[in-house]
GROMACS .gro file of C-alpha atoms in nm:
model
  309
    1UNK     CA    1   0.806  -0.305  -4.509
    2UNK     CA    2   0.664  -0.550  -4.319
    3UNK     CA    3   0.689  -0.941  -4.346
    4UNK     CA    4   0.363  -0.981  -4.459
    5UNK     CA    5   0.419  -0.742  -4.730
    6UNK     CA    6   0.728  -0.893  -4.809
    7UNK     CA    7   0.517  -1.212  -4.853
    8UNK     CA    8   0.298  -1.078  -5.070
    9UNK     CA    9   0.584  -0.881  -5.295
   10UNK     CA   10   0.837  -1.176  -5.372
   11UNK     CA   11   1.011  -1.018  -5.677
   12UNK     CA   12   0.925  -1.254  -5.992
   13UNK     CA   13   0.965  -1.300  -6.332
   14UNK     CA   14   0.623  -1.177  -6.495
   15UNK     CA   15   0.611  -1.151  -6.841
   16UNK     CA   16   0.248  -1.186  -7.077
   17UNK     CA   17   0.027  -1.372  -6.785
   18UNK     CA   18   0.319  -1.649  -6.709
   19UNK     CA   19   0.311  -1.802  -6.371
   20UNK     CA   20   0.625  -1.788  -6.166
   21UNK     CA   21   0.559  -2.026  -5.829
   22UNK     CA   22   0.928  -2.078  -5.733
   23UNK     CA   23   0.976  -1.832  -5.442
   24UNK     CA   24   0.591  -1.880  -5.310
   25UNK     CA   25   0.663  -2.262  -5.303
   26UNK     CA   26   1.019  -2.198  -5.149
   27UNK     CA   27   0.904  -2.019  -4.869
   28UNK     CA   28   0.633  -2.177  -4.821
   29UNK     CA   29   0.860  -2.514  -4.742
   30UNK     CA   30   1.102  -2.294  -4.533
   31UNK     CA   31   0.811  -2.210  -4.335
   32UNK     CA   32   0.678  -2.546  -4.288
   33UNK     CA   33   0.960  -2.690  -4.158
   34UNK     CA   34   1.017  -2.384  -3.901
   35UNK     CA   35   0.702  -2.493  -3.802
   36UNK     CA   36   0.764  -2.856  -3.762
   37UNK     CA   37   1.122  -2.797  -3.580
   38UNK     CA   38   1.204  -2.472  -3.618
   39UNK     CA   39   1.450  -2.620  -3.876
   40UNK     CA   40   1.745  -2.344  -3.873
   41UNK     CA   41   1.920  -2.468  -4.180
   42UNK     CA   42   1.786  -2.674  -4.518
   43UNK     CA   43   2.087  -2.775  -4.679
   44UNK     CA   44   2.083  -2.755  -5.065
   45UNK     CA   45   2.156  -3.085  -5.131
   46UNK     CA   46   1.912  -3.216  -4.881
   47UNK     CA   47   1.620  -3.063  -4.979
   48UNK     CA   48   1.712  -3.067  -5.347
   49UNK     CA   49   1.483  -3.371  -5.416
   50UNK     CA   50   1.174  -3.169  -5.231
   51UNK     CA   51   1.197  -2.890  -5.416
   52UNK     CA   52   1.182  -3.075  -5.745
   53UNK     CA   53   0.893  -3.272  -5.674
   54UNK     CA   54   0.698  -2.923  -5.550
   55UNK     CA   55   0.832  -2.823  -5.850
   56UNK     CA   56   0.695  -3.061  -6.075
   57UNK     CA   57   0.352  -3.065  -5.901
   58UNK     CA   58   0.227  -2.738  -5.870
   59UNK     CA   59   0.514  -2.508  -6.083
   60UNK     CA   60   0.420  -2.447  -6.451
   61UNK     CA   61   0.502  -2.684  -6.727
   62UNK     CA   62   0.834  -2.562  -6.811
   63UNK     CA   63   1.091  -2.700  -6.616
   64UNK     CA   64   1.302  -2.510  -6.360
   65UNK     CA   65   1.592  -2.588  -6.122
   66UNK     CA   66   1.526  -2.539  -5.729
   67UNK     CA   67   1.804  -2.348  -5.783
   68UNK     CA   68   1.662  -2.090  -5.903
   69UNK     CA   69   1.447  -2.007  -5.614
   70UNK     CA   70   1.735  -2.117  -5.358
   71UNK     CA   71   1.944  -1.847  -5.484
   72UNK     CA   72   1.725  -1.546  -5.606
   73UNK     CA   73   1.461  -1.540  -5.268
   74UNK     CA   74   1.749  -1.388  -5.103
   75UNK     CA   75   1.702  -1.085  -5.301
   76UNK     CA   76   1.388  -1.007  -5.090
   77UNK     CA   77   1.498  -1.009  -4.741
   78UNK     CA   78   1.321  -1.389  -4.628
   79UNK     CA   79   1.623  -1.578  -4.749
   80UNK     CA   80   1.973  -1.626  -4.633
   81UNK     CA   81   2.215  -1.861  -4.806
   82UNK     CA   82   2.539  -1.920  -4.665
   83UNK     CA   83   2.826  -2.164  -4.759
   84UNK     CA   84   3.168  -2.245  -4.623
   85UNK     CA   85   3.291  -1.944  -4.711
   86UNK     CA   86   3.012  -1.711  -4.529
   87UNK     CA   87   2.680  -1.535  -4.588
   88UNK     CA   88   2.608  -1.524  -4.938
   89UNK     CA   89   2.506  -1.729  -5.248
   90UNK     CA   90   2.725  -1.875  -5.500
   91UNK     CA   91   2.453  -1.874  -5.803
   92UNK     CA   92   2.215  -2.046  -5.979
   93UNK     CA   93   2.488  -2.361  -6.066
   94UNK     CA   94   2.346  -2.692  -5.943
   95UNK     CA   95   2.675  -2.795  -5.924
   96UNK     CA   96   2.775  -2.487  -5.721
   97UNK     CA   97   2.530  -2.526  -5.480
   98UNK     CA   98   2.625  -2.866  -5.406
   99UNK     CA   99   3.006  -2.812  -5.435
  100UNK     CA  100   3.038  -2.554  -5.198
  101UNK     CA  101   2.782  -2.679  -4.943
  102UNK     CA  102   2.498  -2.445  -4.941
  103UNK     CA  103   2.272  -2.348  -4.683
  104UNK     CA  104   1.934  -2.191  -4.698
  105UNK     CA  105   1.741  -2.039  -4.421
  106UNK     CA  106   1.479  -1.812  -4.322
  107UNK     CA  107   1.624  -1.481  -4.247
  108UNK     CA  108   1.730  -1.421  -3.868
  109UNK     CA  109   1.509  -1.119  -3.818
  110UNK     CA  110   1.209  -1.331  -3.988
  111UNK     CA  111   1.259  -1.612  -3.741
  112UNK     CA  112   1.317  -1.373  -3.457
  113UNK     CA  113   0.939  -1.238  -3.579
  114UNK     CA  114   0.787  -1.594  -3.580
  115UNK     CA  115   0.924  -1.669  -3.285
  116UNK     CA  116   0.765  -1.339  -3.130
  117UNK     CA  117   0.455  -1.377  -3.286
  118UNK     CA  118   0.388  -1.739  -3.379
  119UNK     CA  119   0.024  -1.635  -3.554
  120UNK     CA  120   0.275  -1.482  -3.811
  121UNK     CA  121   0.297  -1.809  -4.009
  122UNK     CA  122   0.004  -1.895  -4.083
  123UNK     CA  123  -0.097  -1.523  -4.229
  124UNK     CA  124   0.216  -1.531  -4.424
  125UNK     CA  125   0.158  -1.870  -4.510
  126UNK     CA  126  -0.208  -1.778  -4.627
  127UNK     CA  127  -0.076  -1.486  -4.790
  128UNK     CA  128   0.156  -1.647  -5.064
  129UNK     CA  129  -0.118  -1.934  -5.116
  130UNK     CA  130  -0.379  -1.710  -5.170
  131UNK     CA  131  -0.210  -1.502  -5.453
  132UNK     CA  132  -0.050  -1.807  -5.618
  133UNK     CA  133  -0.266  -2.091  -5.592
  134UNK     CA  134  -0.627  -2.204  -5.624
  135UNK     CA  135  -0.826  -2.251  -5.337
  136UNK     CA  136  -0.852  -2.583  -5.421
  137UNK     CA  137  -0.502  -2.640  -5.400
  138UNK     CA  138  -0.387  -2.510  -5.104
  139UNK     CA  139  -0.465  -2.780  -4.848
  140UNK     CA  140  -0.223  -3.003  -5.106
  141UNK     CA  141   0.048  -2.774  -5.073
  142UNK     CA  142   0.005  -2.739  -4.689
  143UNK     CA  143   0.039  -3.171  -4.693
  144UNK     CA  144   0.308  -3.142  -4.927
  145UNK     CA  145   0.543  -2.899  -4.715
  146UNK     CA  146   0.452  -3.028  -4.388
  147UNK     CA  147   0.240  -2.691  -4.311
  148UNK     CA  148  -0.072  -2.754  -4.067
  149UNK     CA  149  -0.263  -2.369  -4.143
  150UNK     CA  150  -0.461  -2.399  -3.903
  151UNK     CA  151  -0.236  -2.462  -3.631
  152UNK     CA  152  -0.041  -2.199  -3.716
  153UNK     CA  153  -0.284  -1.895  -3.815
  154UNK     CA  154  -0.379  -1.976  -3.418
  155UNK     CA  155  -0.014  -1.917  -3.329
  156UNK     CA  156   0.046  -2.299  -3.184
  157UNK     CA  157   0.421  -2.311  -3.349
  158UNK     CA  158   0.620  -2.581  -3.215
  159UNK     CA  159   0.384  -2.637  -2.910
  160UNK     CA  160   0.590  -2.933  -2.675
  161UNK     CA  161   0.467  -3.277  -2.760
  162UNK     CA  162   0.212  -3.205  -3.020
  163UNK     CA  163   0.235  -3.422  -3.273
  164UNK     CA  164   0.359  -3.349  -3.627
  165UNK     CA  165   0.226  -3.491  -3.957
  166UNK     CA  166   0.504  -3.701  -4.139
  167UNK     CA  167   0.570  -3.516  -4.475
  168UNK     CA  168   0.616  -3.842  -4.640
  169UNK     CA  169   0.291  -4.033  -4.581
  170UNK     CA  170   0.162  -3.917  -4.901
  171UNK     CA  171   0.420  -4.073  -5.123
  172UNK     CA  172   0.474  -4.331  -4.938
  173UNK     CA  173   0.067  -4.423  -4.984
  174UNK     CA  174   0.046  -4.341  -5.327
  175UNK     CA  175   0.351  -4.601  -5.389
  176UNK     CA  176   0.170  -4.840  -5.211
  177UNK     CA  177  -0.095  -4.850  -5.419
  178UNK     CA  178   0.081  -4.787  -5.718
  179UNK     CA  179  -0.066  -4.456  -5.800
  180UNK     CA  180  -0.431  -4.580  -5.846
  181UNK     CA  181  -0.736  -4.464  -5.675
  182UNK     CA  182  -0.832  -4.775  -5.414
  183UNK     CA  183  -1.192  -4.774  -5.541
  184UNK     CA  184  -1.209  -4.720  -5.901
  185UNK     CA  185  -0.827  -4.745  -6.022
  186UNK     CA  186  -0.785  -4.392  -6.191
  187UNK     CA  187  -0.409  -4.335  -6.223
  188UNK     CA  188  -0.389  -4.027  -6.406
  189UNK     CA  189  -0.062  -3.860  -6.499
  190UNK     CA  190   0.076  -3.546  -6.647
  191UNK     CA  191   0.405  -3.658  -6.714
  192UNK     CA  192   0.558  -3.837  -6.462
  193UNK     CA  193   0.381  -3.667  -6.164
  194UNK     CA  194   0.011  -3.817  -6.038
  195UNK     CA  195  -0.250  -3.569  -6.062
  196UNK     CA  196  -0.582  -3.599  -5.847
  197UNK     CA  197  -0.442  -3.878  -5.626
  198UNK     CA  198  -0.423  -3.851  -5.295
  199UNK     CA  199  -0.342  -4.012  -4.982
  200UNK     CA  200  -0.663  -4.066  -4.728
  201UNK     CA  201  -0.609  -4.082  -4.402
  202UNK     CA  202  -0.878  -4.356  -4.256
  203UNK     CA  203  -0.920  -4.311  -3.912
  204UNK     CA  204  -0.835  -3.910  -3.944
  205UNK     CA  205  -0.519  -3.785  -3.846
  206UNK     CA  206  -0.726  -3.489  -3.597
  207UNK     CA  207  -0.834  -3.809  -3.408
  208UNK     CA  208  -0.494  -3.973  -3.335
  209UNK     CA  209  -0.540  -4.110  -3.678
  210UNK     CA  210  -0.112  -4.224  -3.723
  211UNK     CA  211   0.033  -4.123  -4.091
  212UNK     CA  212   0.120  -4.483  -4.167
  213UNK     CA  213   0.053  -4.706  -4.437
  214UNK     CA  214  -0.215  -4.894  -4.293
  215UNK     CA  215  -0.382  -4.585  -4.223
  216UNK     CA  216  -0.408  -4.506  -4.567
  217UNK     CA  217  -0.562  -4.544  -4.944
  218UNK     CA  218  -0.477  -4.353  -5.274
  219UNK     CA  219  -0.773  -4.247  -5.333
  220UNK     CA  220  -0.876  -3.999  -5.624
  221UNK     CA  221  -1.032  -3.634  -5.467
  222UNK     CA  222  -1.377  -3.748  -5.605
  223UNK     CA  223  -1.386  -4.073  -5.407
  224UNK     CA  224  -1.131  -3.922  -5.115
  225UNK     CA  225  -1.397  -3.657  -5.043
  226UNK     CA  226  -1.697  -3.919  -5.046
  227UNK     CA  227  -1.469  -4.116  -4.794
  228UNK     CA  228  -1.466  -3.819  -4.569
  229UNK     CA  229  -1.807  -3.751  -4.605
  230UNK     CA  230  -1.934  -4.108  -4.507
  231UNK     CA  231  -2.041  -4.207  -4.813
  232UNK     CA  232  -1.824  -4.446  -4.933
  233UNK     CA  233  -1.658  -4.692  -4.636
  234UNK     CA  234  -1.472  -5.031  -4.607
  235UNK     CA  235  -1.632  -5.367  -4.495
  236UNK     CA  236  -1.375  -5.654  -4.356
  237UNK     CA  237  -1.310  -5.795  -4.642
  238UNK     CA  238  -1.187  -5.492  -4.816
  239UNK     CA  239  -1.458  -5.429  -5.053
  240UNK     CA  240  -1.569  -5.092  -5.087
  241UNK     CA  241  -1.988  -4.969  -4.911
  242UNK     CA  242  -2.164  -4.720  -5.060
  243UNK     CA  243  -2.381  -4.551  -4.806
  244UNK     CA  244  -2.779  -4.606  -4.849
  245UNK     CA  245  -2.806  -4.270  -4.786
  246UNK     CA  246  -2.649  -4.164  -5.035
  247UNK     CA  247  -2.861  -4.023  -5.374
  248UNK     CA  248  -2.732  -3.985  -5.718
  249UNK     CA  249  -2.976  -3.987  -6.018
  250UNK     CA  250  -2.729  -3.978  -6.308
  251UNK     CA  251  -2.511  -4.196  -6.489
  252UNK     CA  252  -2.253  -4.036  -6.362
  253UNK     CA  253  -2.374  -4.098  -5.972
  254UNK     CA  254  -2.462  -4.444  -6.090
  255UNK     CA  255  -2.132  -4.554  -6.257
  256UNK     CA  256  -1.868  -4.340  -5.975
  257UNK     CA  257  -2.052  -4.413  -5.680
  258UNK     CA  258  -2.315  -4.658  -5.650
  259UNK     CA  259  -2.137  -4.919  -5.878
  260UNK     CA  260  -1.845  -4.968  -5.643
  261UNK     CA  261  -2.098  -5.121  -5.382
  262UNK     CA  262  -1.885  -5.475  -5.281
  263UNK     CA  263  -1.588  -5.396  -5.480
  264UNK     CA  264  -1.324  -5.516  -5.414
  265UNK     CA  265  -1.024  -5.268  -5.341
  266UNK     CA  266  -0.753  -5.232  -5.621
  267UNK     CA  267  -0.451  -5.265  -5.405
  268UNK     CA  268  -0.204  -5.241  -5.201
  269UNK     CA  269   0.070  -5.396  -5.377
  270UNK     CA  270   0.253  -5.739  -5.233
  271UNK     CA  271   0.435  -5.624  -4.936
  272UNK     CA  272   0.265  -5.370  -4.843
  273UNK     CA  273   0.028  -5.316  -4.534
  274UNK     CA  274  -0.326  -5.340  -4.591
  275UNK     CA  275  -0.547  -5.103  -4.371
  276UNK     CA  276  -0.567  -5.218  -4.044
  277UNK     CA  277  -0.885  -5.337  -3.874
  278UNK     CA  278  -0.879  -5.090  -3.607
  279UNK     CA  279  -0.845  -4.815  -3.827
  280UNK     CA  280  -1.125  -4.955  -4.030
  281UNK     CA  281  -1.341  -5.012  -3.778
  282UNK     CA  282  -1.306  -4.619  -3.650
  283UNK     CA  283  -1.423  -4.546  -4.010
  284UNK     CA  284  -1.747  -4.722  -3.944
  285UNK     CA  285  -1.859  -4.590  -3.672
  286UNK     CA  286  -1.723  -4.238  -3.699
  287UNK     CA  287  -1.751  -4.144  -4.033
  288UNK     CA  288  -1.984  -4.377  -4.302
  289UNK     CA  289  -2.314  -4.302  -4.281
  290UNK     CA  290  -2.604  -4.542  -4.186
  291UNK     CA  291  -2.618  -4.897  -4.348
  292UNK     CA  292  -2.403  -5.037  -4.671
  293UNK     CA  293  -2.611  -5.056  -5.006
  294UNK     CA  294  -2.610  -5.449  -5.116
  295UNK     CA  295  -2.337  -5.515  -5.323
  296UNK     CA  296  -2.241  -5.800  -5.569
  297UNK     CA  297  -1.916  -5.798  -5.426
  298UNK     CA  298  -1.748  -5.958  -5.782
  299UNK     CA  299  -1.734  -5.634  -5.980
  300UNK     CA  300  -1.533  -5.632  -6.296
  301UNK     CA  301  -1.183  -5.479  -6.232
  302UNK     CA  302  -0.880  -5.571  -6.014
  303UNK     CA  303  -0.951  -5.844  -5.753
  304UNK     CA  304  -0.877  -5.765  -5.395
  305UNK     CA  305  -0.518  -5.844  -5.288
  306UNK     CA  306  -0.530  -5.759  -4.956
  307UNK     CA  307  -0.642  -6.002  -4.662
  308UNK     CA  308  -0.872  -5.907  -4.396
  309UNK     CA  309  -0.652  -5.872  -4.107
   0.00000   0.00000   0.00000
């Protein structure tokens, strides 16, 4: 069998339609930090607090340990746990895994492959998202595990000094701005996890666009993908242009997009860095599209707290 097949084979618990993401979500971490630094060993107790959060994001709505995962992917030939005491897995206990120092890794002869054939990857990587996820989740779950696809269905693994996104822009926007879209404020939750937030890189990160805080909003996907598109930009004073290109009929154009014309921002919180000018600027003249609509500039909602800089 090859690894491909082994990718798209992970032994699961199926029962009556149920969905059973821990190994796909697993592996697909393992494999974007091989990608990022050929990371050799992931620590239980280090990456604990990862695999929760995937978890909780894109798992189903019962709750499972990363334990699980961490100790049954073994059982199809990707996997290799080891603790003090030598190859093998000491269980499913939390406590276990912790006690005895636990250490996952992607299978020798799998990183021997990947090494051999970097374009490996990325079709394995492609492989587990397209059988467990939703198209219109995957690029999520490549941000969320550090995995750039593209990069690595080309075979560019580990190339010297590229650069590598920093897994921990996203949360570190989204706390910024207190998990509320930038433009509109939409802060929905399913529990304690933010659903349809995201964090949007200004000037973009395939144009030397830095994951930093000041090169980033929380933006919701409607308004993060009307960013992108150049329809919705940022003056210097924060407050949100609406494109006059743009053409919505509807309430529903009228009250998501149009509205915001010279709102100001919701966000970020006291401390935190606004988006810089130069990133701003790039914006303009990259991305948003022909002149800003006229806008009030004193809609209803949160004022602005963040200064030009």
């Amino acid at each position: 069998m090859d690894w491909l097949e082994r990718a798209a084979k992970l032994r699961q618990w199926n029962r009556g339609g149920v969905r059973a993401p821990h190994k796909p979500l697993l592996l697909l971490y393992a494999l974007g930090r091989f990608q990022a630094d050929a990371a050799d060993e992931l620590p239980y107790s280090a990456v604990e607090g990862d695999l929760k959060r995937l978890l909780a994001e894109y798992g189903p709505p019962r709750g499972t340990t990363p334990a699980y995962p961490f100790h049954h992917l073994v059982s199809d030939g990707v996997w290799e746990v080891r603790t003090q005491r030598g190859v093998g897995s000491p269980g499913t206990g939390v406590r276990d895994l912790r006690a005895r120092g636990a250490i996952g890794r992607l299978a020798p002869d799998l990183q021997a492959a990947l090494r051999r054939e970097p374009s490996l990857l990325g079709r394995m990587a492609r492989v587990l998202l397209d059988l467990h996820f939703p198209a219109s989740l995957h690029q999520d779950l490549c941000d969320a595990v550090g995995l750039e696809l593209k990069l690595a269905e080309t075979g560019d693994l580990g190339s010297a000094g590229r650069r590598q996104r920093d897994r921990r822009m996203r949360e570190m926007v989204l706390t910024a701005y207190e998990y509320q879209c930038a433009f509109c404020g939409y802060d929905g939750m399913i529990g304690a996890v933010p659903v349809g937030l995201e964090a949007a890189h200004v000037r973009w990160w395939a144009f030397e666009g830095p994951d930093d805080v000041d090169n980033g909003l929380c933006l919701c996907s409607l308004h993060h993908k009307l960013f992108d598109k150049g329809v919705l930009g940022l003056d210097d004073g924060h407050r949100v242009q609406v494109s006059q290109q743009f053409v919505g009929r509807s309430r529903a154009a009228r009250e998501h997009v149009t509205a915001l014309a010279g709102r100001p921002l919701t966000g970020p919180q006291p401390g935190a860095l606004p988006v810089a000018a130069r990133h701003r600027s790039w914006h303009t003249r990259q991305v948003f599209r022909g002149s800003p609509r006229p806008g009030s500039g004193a809609l209803s909602g949160e004022p602005s707290r963040t200064p030009a800089r």
